[in-house]
GROMACS .gro file of C-alpha atoms in nm:
model
  338
    1MET     CA    1   9.092   1.686  10.023
    2SER     CA    2   8.817   1.712  10.313
    3ALA     CA    3   8.552   1.960  10.249
    4PRO     CA    4   8.533   2.246  10.486
    5HIS     CA    5   8.204   2.190  10.578
    6ILE     CA    6   8.003   2.405  10.864
    7VAL     CA    7   8.284   2.603  11.077
    8GLU     CA    8   8.264   2.914  11.293
    9SER     CA    9   8.117   3.242  11.147
   10ALA     CA   10   8.336   3.444  10.927
   11ALA     CA   11   8.492   3.793  11.014
   12VAL     CA   12   8.183   3.997  10.976
   13PRO     CA   13   8.042   4.278  11.141
   14ALA     CA   14   7.921   4.227  11.458
   15ALA     CA   15   7.553   4.214  11.572
   16ALA     CA   16   7.413   4.548  11.628
   17PRO     CA   17   7.197   4.635  11.908
   18PRO     CA   18   6.836   4.653  11.916
   19ALA     CA   19   6.846   5.057  11.925
   20THR     CA   20   7.070   5.023  11.605
   21TRP     CA   21   6.806   4.804  11.413
   22ASN     CA   22   6.537   5.102  11.494
   23SER     CA   23   6.746   5.385  11.394
   24GLY     CA   24   6.812   5.163  11.054
   25LEU     CA   25   6.463   5.142  10.964
   26TRP     CA   26   6.426   5.513  11.042
   27ALA     CA   27   6.699   5.608  10.830
   28PHE     CA   28   6.569   5.406  10.556
   29LEU     CA   29   6.239   5.581  10.578
   30VAL     CA   30   6.383   5.920  10.575
   31ILE     CA   31   6.592   5.814  10.277
   32LEU     CA   32   6.271   5.715  10.089
   33VAL     CA   33   6.070   6.046  10.185
   34ALA     CA   34   6.388   6.241  10.056
   35MET     CA   35   6.387   6.040   9.746
   36ALA     CA   36   5.992   6.090   9.704
   37GLY     CA   37   6.050   6.460   9.701
   38LEU     CA   38   6.345   6.491   9.502
   39PRO     CA   39   6.200   6.541   9.152
   40PHE     CA   40   6.072   6.869   9.276
   41PHE     CA   41   6.373   7.026   9.305
   42ALA     CA   42   6.664   6.817   9.153
   43SER     CA   43   6.797   6.843   8.826
   44THR     CA   44   6.710   6.585   8.532
   45TYR     CA   45   7.063   6.458   8.560
   46THR     CA   46   7.035   6.406   8.939
   47LEU     CA   47   6.726   6.212   8.907
   48THR     CA   48   6.886   5.983   8.616
   49LEU     CA   49   7.153   5.908   8.854
   50MET     CA   50   6.869   5.766   9.121
   51VAL     CA   51   6.704   5.536   8.919
   52PRO     CA   52   7.009   5.306   8.918
   53PHE     CA   53   7.049   5.371   9.254
   54PHE     CA   54   6.693   5.242   9.343
   55GLY     CA   55   6.814   4.903   9.163
   56LEU     CA   56   7.134   4.865   9.336
   57ALA     CA   57   6.972   4.925   9.678
   58ILE     CA   58   6.744   4.657   9.626
   59ALA     CA   59   7.022   4.417   9.480
   60LEU     CA   60   7.215   4.524   9.825
   61LEU     CA   61   6.939   4.449  10.068
   62GLY     CA   62   6.948   4.129   9.947
   63PHE     CA   63   7.344   4.107   9.938
   64ASN     CA   64   7.340   4.222  10.334
   65LEU     CA   65   7.113   3.927  10.407
   66LEU     CA   66   7.373   3.695  10.301
   67PHE     CA   67   7.668   3.897  10.406
   68GLY     CA   68   7.588   4.108  10.696
   69TYR     CA   69   7.311   3.864  10.868
   70THR     CA   70   7.451   3.533  10.773
   71GLY     CA   71   7.823   3.605  10.736
   72LEU     CA   72   7.873   3.448  10.400
   73LEU     CA   73   8.070   3.680  10.171
   74SER     CA   74   7.970   3.649   9.806
   75PHE     CA   75   8.216   3.729   9.535
   76GLY     CA   76   7.993   3.668   9.281
   77HIS     CA   77   7.668   3.819   9.358
   78ALA     CA   78   7.641   4.041   9.030
   79MET     CA   79   7.565   3.689   8.852
   80PHE     CA   80   7.182   3.778   8.978
   81LEU     CA   81   7.210   4.103   8.876
   82GLY     CA   82   7.274   3.964   8.510
   83ILE     CA   83   6.986   3.724   8.555
   84GLY     CA   84   6.737   3.992   8.614
   85ALA     CA   85   6.892   4.198   8.328
   86TYR     CA   86   6.889   3.924   8.103
   87THR     CA   87   6.543   3.848   8.181
   88ALA     CA   88   6.457   4.180   8.105
   89ALA     CA   89   6.595   4.183   7.757
   90VAL     CA   90   6.446   3.816   7.650
   91MET     CA   91   6.097   3.945   7.778
   92THR     CA   92   6.118   4.282   7.579
   93SER     CA   93   6.316   4.206   7.275
   94LYS     CA   94   6.268   3.841   7.198
   95LEU     CA   95   5.923   3.763   7.344
   96GLY     CA   96   5.762   4.113   7.281
   97ILE     CA   97   5.639   4.103   7.636
   98LEU     CA   98   5.654   4.455   7.757
   99SER     CA   99   5.463   4.434   8.086
  100PHE     CA  100   5.710   4.523   8.372
  101GLU     CA  101   5.509   4.337   8.640
  102LEU     CA  102   5.570   4.013   8.428
  103ILE     CA  103   5.953   4.109   8.363
  104LEU     CA  104   5.970   4.136   8.763
  105LEU     CA  105   5.770   3.793   8.814
  106ALA     CA  106   5.988   3.628   8.536
  107SER     CA  107   6.322   3.783   8.701
  108ILE     CA  108   6.210   3.653   9.021
  109ALA     CA  109   6.141   3.297   8.897
  110ALA     CA  110   6.485   3.309   8.698
  111ALA     CA  111   6.702   3.389   9.005
  112THR     CA  112   6.523   3.145   9.217
  113ILE     CA  113   6.567   2.860   8.970
  114VAL     CA  114   6.933   2.943   8.940
  115ALA     CA  115   6.985   3.037   9.307
  116ILE     CA  116   6.854   2.716   9.447
  117PRO     CA  117   7.111   2.460   9.283
  118VAL     CA  118   7.375   2.736   9.303
  119GLY     CA  119   7.330   2.813   9.648
  120PHE     CA  120   7.317   2.416   9.734
  121LEU     CA  121   7.664   2.380   9.655
  122CYS     CA  122   7.805   2.721   9.771
  123VAL     CA  123   7.625   2.710  10.135
  124ARG     CA  124   7.807   2.402  10.233
  125TYR     CA  125   8.107   2.571  10.273
  126THR     CA  126   8.205   2.896  10.451
  127ARG     CA  127   8.455   3.189  10.450
  128ILE     CA  128   8.711   3.198  10.158
  129PHE     CA  129   8.577   2.852  10.003
  130PHE     CA  130   8.214   3.015   9.963
  131GLY     CA  131   8.349   3.322   9.835
  132MET     CA  132   8.542   3.152   9.566
  133LEU     CA  133   8.287   2.931   9.480
  134THR     CA  134   8.052   3.225   9.428
  135LEU     CA  135   8.327   3.419   9.211
  136ALA     CA  136   8.353   3.080   8.985
  137PHE     CA  137   8.004   3.063   8.916
  138GLY     CA  138   7.948   3.446   8.865
  139MET     CA  139   8.285   3.412   8.619
  140LEU     CA  140   8.124   3.109   8.448
  141PHE     CA  141   7.790   3.298   8.356
  142HIS     CA  142   7.966   3.597   8.238
  143SER     CA  143   8.142   3.311   7.991
  144ILE     CA  144   7.810   3.185   7.874
  145LEU     CA  145   7.691   3.522   7.800
  146TYR     CA  146   8.019   3.580   7.600
  147LYS     CA  147   8.044   3.264   7.417
  148PHE     CA  148   7.660   3.226   7.332
  149TYR     CA  149   7.668   3.462   7.068
  150GLY     CA  150   7.336   3.402   6.887
  151LEU     CA  151   7.151   3.351   7.244
  152THR     CA  152   7.300   3.665   7.431
  153GLY     CA  153   7.441   3.888   7.170
  154GLY     CA  154   7.813   3.824   7.330
  155ASP     CA  155   7.973   4.142   7.403
  156GLN     CA  156   7.732   4.333   7.219
  157GLY     CA  157   7.458   4.287   7.475
  158MET     CA  158   7.074   4.285   7.421
  159ARG     CA  159   6.876   4.565   7.414
  160VAL     CA  160   6.616   4.621   7.663
  161LEU     CA  161   6.294   4.809   7.551
  162ARG     CA  162   6.075   5.047   7.752
  163PRO     CA  163   5.847   4.858   7.959
  164LEU     CA  164   5.454   4.901   8.042
  165LEU     CA  165   5.404   5.014   8.391
  166PHE     CA  166   5.044   4.868   8.509
  167GLY     CA  167   4.958   4.804   8.137
  168MET     CA  168   5.032   5.184   8.064
  169GLU     CA  169   5.297   5.326   7.814
  170GLY     CA  170   5.471   5.636   7.952
  171GLU     CA  171   5.478   5.929   7.735
  172GLY     CA  172   5.765   6.125   7.620
  173GLY     CA  173   6.138   6.049   7.552
  174LYS     CA  174   6.346   5.792   7.756
  175THR     CA  175   6.462   6.058   7.995
  176ALA     CA  176   6.113   6.169   8.096
  177PHE     CA  177   6.015   5.818   8.143
  178LEU     CA  178   6.301   5.718   8.366
  179THR     CA  179   6.262   6.047   8.579
  180GLY     CA  180   5.896   6.035   8.599
  181PRO     CA  181   5.664   5.710   8.636
  182PHE     CA  182   5.966   5.456   8.633
  183TYR     CA  183   6.155   5.684   8.900
  184TYR     CA  184   5.835   5.638   9.132
  185TYR     CA  185   5.777   5.296   9.044
  186ALA     CA  186   6.139   5.184   9.110
  187LEU     CA  187   6.132   5.379   9.438
  188GLY     CA  188   5.788   5.196   9.531
  189LEU     CA  189   5.944   4.875   9.472
  190LEU     CA  190   6.238   4.973   9.690
  191ALA     CA  191   6.007   5.088   9.994
  192VAL     CA  192   5.810   4.739   9.968
  193LEU     CA  193   6.116   4.533   9.903
  194GLY     CA  194   6.277   4.726  10.185
  195LEU     CA  195   5.999   4.689  10.457
  196VAL     CA  196   5.977   4.311  10.358
  197MET     CA  197   6.362   4.255  10.429
  198TRP     CA  198   6.315   4.456  10.757
  199ARG     CA  199   6.018   4.198  10.840
  200ILE     CA  200   6.262   3.915  10.744
  201VAL     CA  201   6.573   4.027  10.961
  202GLN     CA  202   6.334   4.090  11.257
  203SER     CA  203   6.137   3.752  11.227
  204PRO     CA  204   6.266   3.423  11.397
  205PHE     CA  205   6.428   3.319  11.053
  206GLY     CA  206   6.654   3.656  11.069
  207LEU     CA  207   6.742   3.575  11.423
  208HIS     CA  208   6.863   3.222  11.325
  209LEU     CA  209   7.086   3.376  11.027
  210GLN     CA  210   7.232   3.593  11.286
  211ALA     CA  211   7.294   3.305  11.561
  212ILE     CA  212   7.448   3.109  11.244
  213ARG     CA  213   7.657   3.411  11.163
  214GLU     CA  214   7.792   3.458  11.522
  215ASN     CA  215   7.867   3.078  11.567
  216ALA     CA  216   7.726   2.813  11.343
  217GLN     CA  217   7.840   2.521  11.555
  218LYS     CA  218   7.635   2.654  11.862
  219ALA     CA  219   7.341   2.760  11.643
  220SER     CA  220   7.310   2.381  11.522
  221TYR     CA  221   7.329   2.231  11.875
  222LEU     CA  222   7.061   2.442  11.959
  223GLY     CA  223   6.855   2.298  11.658
  224VAL     CA  224   6.883   2.558  11.375
  225ARG     CA  225   6.905   2.392  11.050
  226VAL     CA  226   7.231   2.588  10.933
  227THR     CA  227   7.268   2.453  10.555
  228ARG     CA  228   6.865   2.486  10.497
  229MET     CA  229   6.881   2.865  10.659
  230ARG     CA  230   7.189   2.933  10.471
  231LEU     CA  231   7.025   2.824  10.139
  232ALA     CA  232   6.713   3.036  10.213
  233ALA     CA  233   6.916   3.322  10.267
  234PHE     CA  234   7.109   3.281   9.941
  235VAL     CA  235   6.789   3.241   9.736
  236ILE     CA  236   6.627   3.538   9.901
  237SER     CA  237   6.954   3.725   9.831
  238GLY     CA  238   6.923   3.605   9.460
  239ILE     CA  239   6.587   3.715   9.424
  240TYR     CA  240   6.654   4.061   9.528
  241GLY     CA  241   6.945   4.080   9.303
  242GLY     CA  242   6.742   3.943   9.009
  243ILE     CA  243   6.511   4.254   9.047
  244GLY     CA  244   6.778   4.467   9.101
  245GLY     CA  245   6.897   4.389   8.765
  246ALA     CA  246   6.583   4.411   8.603
  247ILE     CA  247   6.570   4.782   8.726
  248LEU     CA  248   6.914   4.859   8.591
  249ALA     CA  249   6.864   4.702   8.266
  250ILE     CA  250   6.555   4.916   8.180
  251THR     CA  251   6.753   5.217   8.324
  252VAL     CA  252   7.066   5.139   8.090
  253GLY     CA  253   6.826   4.992   7.784
  254LEU     CA  254   7.090   4.716   7.759
  255ALA     CA  255   7.201   4.381   7.890
  256ASP     CA  256   7.574   4.294   7.873
  257PRO     CA  257   7.782   4.056   8.009
  258GLU     CA  258   7.971   4.342   8.223
  259ILE     CA  259   7.710   4.369   8.471
  260VAL     CA  260   7.799   4.026   8.573
  261TYR     CA  261   8.180   4.077   8.569
  262TRP     CA  262   8.376   4.000   8.892
  263THR     CA  263   8.451   4.375   8.903
  264GLN     CA  264   8.033   4.454   8.939
  265SER     CA  265   8.056   4.191   9.254
  266GLY     CA  266   8.342   4.392   9.403
  267ASN     CA  267   8.139   4.696   9.372
  268LEU     CA  268   7.862   4.533   9.552
  269VAL     CA  269   8.103   4.461   9.834
  270PHE     CA  270   8.261   4.806   9.818
  271MET     CA  271   7.891   4.947   9.864
  272ALA     CA  272   7.811   4.721  10.140
  273VAL     CA  273   8.126   4.815  10.312
  274LEU     CA  274   8.072   5.191  10.249
  275GLY     CA  275   7.756   5.215  10.403
  276GLY     CA  276   7.789   4.975  10.698
  277SER     CA  277   7.717   4.614  10.624
  278GLY     CA  278   7.612   4.554  10.997
  279ALA     CA  279   7.316   4.790  10.986
  280PHE     CA  280   6.971   4.750  10.775
  281ALA     CA  281   6.993   5.082  10.630
  282GLY     CA  282   7.375   5.044  10.569
  283PRO     CA  283   7.350   4.884  10.194
  284VAL     CA  284   7.087   5.169  10.092
  285VAL     CA  285   7.326   5.418  10.207
  286GLY     CA  286   7.615   5.261  10.076
  287SER     CA  287   7.484   5.232   9.722
  288LEU     CA  288   7.385   5.607   9.755
  289ALA     CA  289   7.699   5.745   9.852
  290PHE     CA  290   7.863   5.501   9.587
  291VAL     CA  291   7.645   5.658   9.334
  292MET     CA  292   7.700   5.991   9.403
  293LEU     CA  293   8.080   5.986   9.479
  294GLN     CA  294   8.162   5.762   9.159
  295ASP     CA  295   7.990   6.041   8.973
  296ALA     CA  296   8.177   6.296   9.138
  297VAL     CA  297   8.495   6.151   9.115
  298MET     CA  298   8.468   6.059   8.757
  299SER     CA  299   8.375   6.402   8.647
  300GLN     CA  300   8.697   6.523   8.789
  301THR     CA  301   8.948   6.241   8.707
  302GLN     CA  302   8.996   5.949   8.499
  303TYR     CA  303   9.205   5.773   8.792
  304TRP     CA  304   8.864   5.744   8.974
  305ARG     CA  305   8.933   5.383   9.095
  306PHE     CA  306   9.243   5.499   9.253
  307VAL     CA  307   9.023   5.728   9.459
  308MET     CA  308   8.774   5.513   9.509
  309GLY     CA  309   9.021   5.218   9.651
  310SER     CA  310   9.173   5.483   9.883
  311VAL     CA  311   8.810   5.574  10.020
  312LEU     CA  312   8.767   5.184  10.090
  313ILE     CA  313   9.111   5.164  10.253
  314ILE     CA  314   9.027   5.453  10.473
  315LEU     CA  315   8.702   5.302  10.578
  316VAL     CA  316   8.797   4.944  10.644
  317ILE     CA  317   9.101   5.080  10.868
  318PHE     CA  318   8.974   5.356  11.033
  319PHE     CA  319   8.566   5.304  11.015
  320PRO     CA  320   8.495   4.949  10.972
  321GLY     CA  321   8.132   5.045  11.056
  322GLY     CA  322   8.111   5.223  10.746
  323LEU     CA  323   7.884   5.562  10.717
  324SER     CA  324   7.603   5.412  10.898
  325GLY     CA  325   7.868   5.339  11.200
  326ILE     CA  326   7.980   5.701  11.151
  327ALA     CA  327   7.646   5.810  11.188
  328SER     CA  328   7.592   5.607  11.527
  329THR     CA  329   7.891   5.707  11.692
  330VAL     CA  330   7.786   6.085  11.629
  331LEU     CA  331   7.441   6.016  11.746
  332SER     CA  332   7.533   5.837  12.070
  333ARG     CA  333   7.802   6.113  12.128
  334PHE     CA  334   7.514   6.369  12.054
  335LYS     CA  335   7.274   6.195  12.332
  336ARG     CA  336   7.518   6.156  12.580
  337GLY     CA  337   7.631   6.541  12.550
  338SER     CA  338   7.248   6.652  12.577
   0.00000   0.00000   0.00000
């Protein structure tokens, strides 16, 4: 069977106009400012919800580079969340290294080491072939975590100890740590990595990725090295996933195989669609909306997956641009009205 090499772009959101990029950056900055002020009036419970949001938002920024900008939909991207989570677990529980800065560097290194060979094999394909390959690698990694009990703890997972931030140990219990210093540390990471991603998508490299998404063959004729660009996007996306996974593991205090299961990858796709993968701030908006919506629905009914699935159906049919698309439409009508 012949391999489905480089073909035209997959069915992904169309490129947004420059005005949307600018509004996306402003939306991102507004969210950061709101999150910075949240500890002054929000409850402790709300703050504990926001820390995983920071980790998911960072992972989604990377996921969006691959999906929204390059046109490659990964069904196994949660694998990189697991790489970051298990790196944090090994560093703290096995090696006794508690510096979170070293944990982040190790997560970046581990994600890069895995992303290069996996991406090299996957980015030669597009559409469903790329999606199924990434799903296969994700499930393979999930099986390794389950079966190598002595190394990974199997279904019991591995404990993740509280790290040191800039060499300093947080005072108080776990909740005080998560809602205090770690909250702002994770928020700072989201701010830095978000601005880095902004520079990436605005650079010639980001424009090449968008050209590949729109028409890979034409981009190739113009001199764009399609496979190399896709591989670079895959590796960057994996690094963001690894950092997000490390934050999630610190929040939960445990790294277990469920973090890389295919349903977690499906949640990443859900969040990207919910926020709008065609916009820069879409993944951040989507991850925030997902965390809040999931918590609200789960507190009301055990059939929360039914509700979340219904929301996804409505979005795909009636609002393919997600929440960012809805906000953009309302803003445009407001400007025309004024």
